[in-house]
Amino acid sequence: MTSRTELFDIGRIVRPHGVRGEVKVEPSTQFPDRFLEMESVIVRPPNREPRRYQIAQARHQNNFVLLKLVDIDSMEAAEALRGSDLLVTREELVSLPPGHYYIFDLIGLKVVTVDGRELGTVKDVLQPGANDVYVVQSPTEAARQILLPAIKDVVKEIDVESGRMVVQLLPGLLDDEE
C-alpha cells in the first residue's frame, strides 16, 4: 500500500468475535450499511503498514458490524487486528447527493463574499444540531474567527474543485458591520 494514497477512516476493530476469526467493528461512518456491500477494506493495525483484506462476510450486531476477513481464520489472528483502523480510498467513499459534502473536503476552502471580499479559510465544521456551522479563520487577524451557519441564505456556492466557498453575510454576522 503506498503512503501517497489518501485514506479515510470508516471504523475500528474493537475485538475478536468468536473463535473463527471474525472481528467486531465500531463504525465511524455515517453509512454503516456500506460494510454489507463492500468487497474489501484496508486494515491499518497500530504502528504497522496498512493491508487490504477481502471481506468474506459482514453483518450488523446492534451498533457494531461483524466482519469475516479472508485469511483471518482464528481468534489469535483476529486479536492481532484489535485496535486497527478500517480505511477506504477516496474512490471508495459513499457518493453524496448534490449539495452535500464531506467535512474534510470543506476544510481549507477559501471563503469570499458575493461581492468578492475575502473572509478567510474554513478551519473547522461544527455540528451543534439544526445546521452545521463553518468556522472561518481570518487571513489577516490570527485570533479572529467567523462562525457562518451552513444555510442556503448564507452559503451561495461551494466549489470544492476550485477550493472556494461564496457566502452572503447576514446582518450582524461580523462584529465590524452594523
Coordinates of C-alpha atoms in Angstrom, one line a residue:
M1 CA 0.0 0.0 0.0
T2 CA 1.5 3.3 -1.0
S3 CA 1.7 6.1 1.6
R4 CA 0.7 8.6 -1.1
T5 CA -2.9 7.2 -1.3
E6 CA -5.4 9.3 0.5
L7 CA -7.2 7.1 3.0
F8 CA -10.4 7.8 5.0
D9 CA -11.4 6.2 8.3
I10 CA -14.7 4.2 8.3
G11 CA -14.3 2.2 11.5
R12 CA -12.1 0.5 14.1
I13 CA -11.7 -3.2 15.1
V14 CA -12.6 -3.3 18.8
R15 CA -12.0 -7.0 19.4
P16 CA -12.3 -10.6 18.0
H17 CA -15.7 -12.2 17.9
G18 CA -15.8 -15.9 18.3
V19 CA -13.1 -18.4 17.5
R20 CA -13.2 -18.4 13.7
G21 CA -11.6 -15.1 13.0
E22 CA -14.5 -12.7 12.9
V23 CA -13.8 -9.1 14.2
K24 CA -16.2 -6.7 15.9
V25 CA -16.1 -3.3 14.3
E26 CA -17.2 0.1 15.7
P27 CA -18.2 2.1 12.6
S28 CA -17.1 5.7 12.4
T29 CA -19.0 6.3 9.2
Q30 CA -22.5 7.8 8.8
F31 CA -23.1 4.9 6.4
P32 CA -22.6 1.7 8.4
D33 CA -24.6 -0.3 5.9
R34 CA -21.7 0.2 3.5
F35 CA -19.9 -2.7 5.2
L36 CA -22.6 -5.1 3.9
E37 CA -21.8 -4.2 0.3
M38 CA -18.0 -3.9 0.4
E39 CA -15.8 -6.5 -1.2
S40 CA -12.6 -5.4 0.6
V41 CA -11.3 -2.9 3.2
I42 CA -7.9 -1.6 4.1
V43 CA -6.8 -2.5 7.6
R44 CA -4.2 -0.4 9.4
P45 CA -3.0 -2.0 12.7
P46 CA -1.4 0.3 15.2
N47 CA 2.2 1.0 14.3
R48 CA 2.1 -1.2 11.2
E49 CA 1.6 -0.8 7.5
P50 CA -1.9 -1.0 6.1
R51 CA -3.0 -4.0 4.2
R52 CA -6.1 -4.7 2.0
Y53 CA -8.3 -7.6 3.0
Q54 CA -11.1 -9.2 1.1
I55 CA -14.4 -9.3 3.1
A56 CA -15.9 -12.8 3.2
Q57 CA -18.9 -11.8 5.2
A58 CA -20.4 -8.8 7.0
R59 CA -23.4 -8.4 9.3
H60 CA -24.8 -6.0 11.9
Q61 CA -24.8 -6.7 15.6
N62 CA -26.5 -3.8 17.5
N63 CA -24.4 -0.7 16.8
F64 CA -21.4 -2.8 15.6
V65 CA -20.5 -4.7 12.5
L66 CA -19.1 -8.2 12.5
L67 CA -16.6 -8.8 9.7
K68 CA -15.1 -12.0 8.5
L69 CA -11.9 -11.2 6.6
V70 CA -10.3 -13.6 4.2
D71 CA -7.1 -15.1 5.7
I72 CA -8.1 -14.3 9.3
D73 CA -9.2 -17.7 10.4
S74 CA -8.6 -17.8 14.2
M75 CA -9.2 -15.9 17.3
E76 CA -5.5 -15.2 17.6
A77 CA -5.3 -13.8 14.1
A78 CA -8.3 -11.6 14.8
E79 CA -6.8 -10.5 18.1
A80 CA -3.7 -9.3 16.3
L81 CA -6.0 -6.8 14.5
R82 CA -7.5 -5.3 17.7
G83 CA -7.4 -1.5 17.5
S84 CA -6.8 -1.5 13.7
D85 CA -8.4 1.3 11.7
L86 CA -10.5 0.4 8.7
L87 CA -9.9 2.6 5.8
V88 CA -11.1 3.3 2.2
T89 CA -9.7 5.3 -0.7
R90 CA -11.4 8.4 -2.0
E91 CA -12.9 6.4 -4.9
E92 CA -14.5 4.0 -2.4
L93 CA -16.3 6.8 -0.4
V94 CA -20.1 6.7 -0.5
S95 CA -21.3 9.2 -3.1
L96 CA -23.2 12.1 -1.5
P97 CA -26.3 13.7 -3.1
P98 CA -25.8 17.1 -4.8
G99 CA -25.2 19.9 -2.4
H100 CA -23.8 17.6 0.3
Y101 CA -20.1 17.5 1.1
Y102 CA -17.7 15.6 3.3
I103 CA -16.3 17.8 6.1
F104 CA -12.7 17.0 5.0
D105 CA -13.5 18.5 1.6
L106 CA -14.7 21.7 3.2
I107 CA -11.7 22.3 5.4
G108 CA -9.3 24.6 3.7
L109 CA -11.8 26.2 1.3
K110 CA -11.2 29.9 0.7
V111 CA -14.3 31.9 1.8
V112 CA -15.3 35.0 -0.1
T113 CA -18.5 37.1 -0.1
V114 CA -20.7 37.5 -3.1
D115 CA -19.1 41.0 -3.7
G116 CA -15.5 39.5 -3.6
R117 CA -14.4 40.3 -0.1
E118 CA -12.1 37.6 1.3
L119 CA -13.2 36.4 4.7
G120 CA -10.6 33.6 5.3
T121 CA -10.4 29.8 5.2
V122 CA -12.6 27.1 6.6
K123 CA -10.8 25.7 9.5
D124 CA -13.5 23.5 11.1
V125 CA -17.1 22.4 10.8
L126 CA -19.2 22.4 14.0
Q127 CA -22.3 20.2 14.2
P128 CA -24.3 21.7 17.0
G129 CA -27.7 20.5 15.9
A130 CA -30.1 22.2 13.4
N131 CA -27.4 23.0 10.9
D132 CA -23.6 22.9 10.6
V133 CA -21.5 25.9 11.4
Y134 CA -18.4 26.7 9.3
V135 CA -15.5 28.2 11.4
V136 CA -13.7 30.6 9.1
Q137 CA -10.2 31.8 10.1
S138 CA -9.4 35.4 9.1
P139 CA -6.5 35.8 6.7
T140 CA -5.2 38.9 8.4
E141 CA -6.1 38.5 12.1
A142 CA -4.9 35.2 13.6
A143 CA -7.2 35.4 16.6
R144 CA -10.3 36.3 14.6
Q145 CA -12.8 33.6 13.6
I146 CA -16.1 34.0 11.8
L147 CA -18.9 31.5 12.5
L148 CA -21.1 31.0 9.4
P149 CA -24.3 29.0 9.6
A150 CA -24.4 26.4 6.8
I151 CA -27.8 27.5 5.5
K152 CA -28.9 28.5 2.0
D153 CA -29.4 32.1 2.9
V154 CA -25.7 32.4 3.8
V155 CA -23.8 29.8 1.7
K156 CA -24.4 30.6 -2.0
E157 CA -21.9 28.4 -3.7
I158 CA -19.4 25.6 -2.8
D159 CA -16.8 24.6 -5.4
V160 CA -14.5 22.0 -3.9
E161 CA -12.6 21.7 -7.1
S162 CA -11.6 25.3 -7.2
G163 CA -11.2 25.4 -3.4
R164 CA -13.8 28.2 -2.9
M165 CA -17.0 29.0 -1.0
V166 CA -19.1 32.0 -1.8
V167 CA -21.3 33.4 1.0
Q168 CA -23.8 36.2 1.6
L169 CA -23.4 37.6 5.0
L170 CA -26.5 38.2 7.1
P171 CA -26.7 41.4 9.2
G172 CA -24.8 41.1 12.4
L173 CA -22.6 38.1 11.4
L174 CA -19.4 40.3 11.5
D175 CA -18.6 42.4 14.5
D176 CA -17.4 45.3 12.4
E177 CA -20.7 45.6 10.4
E178 CA -23.9 47.2 11.6

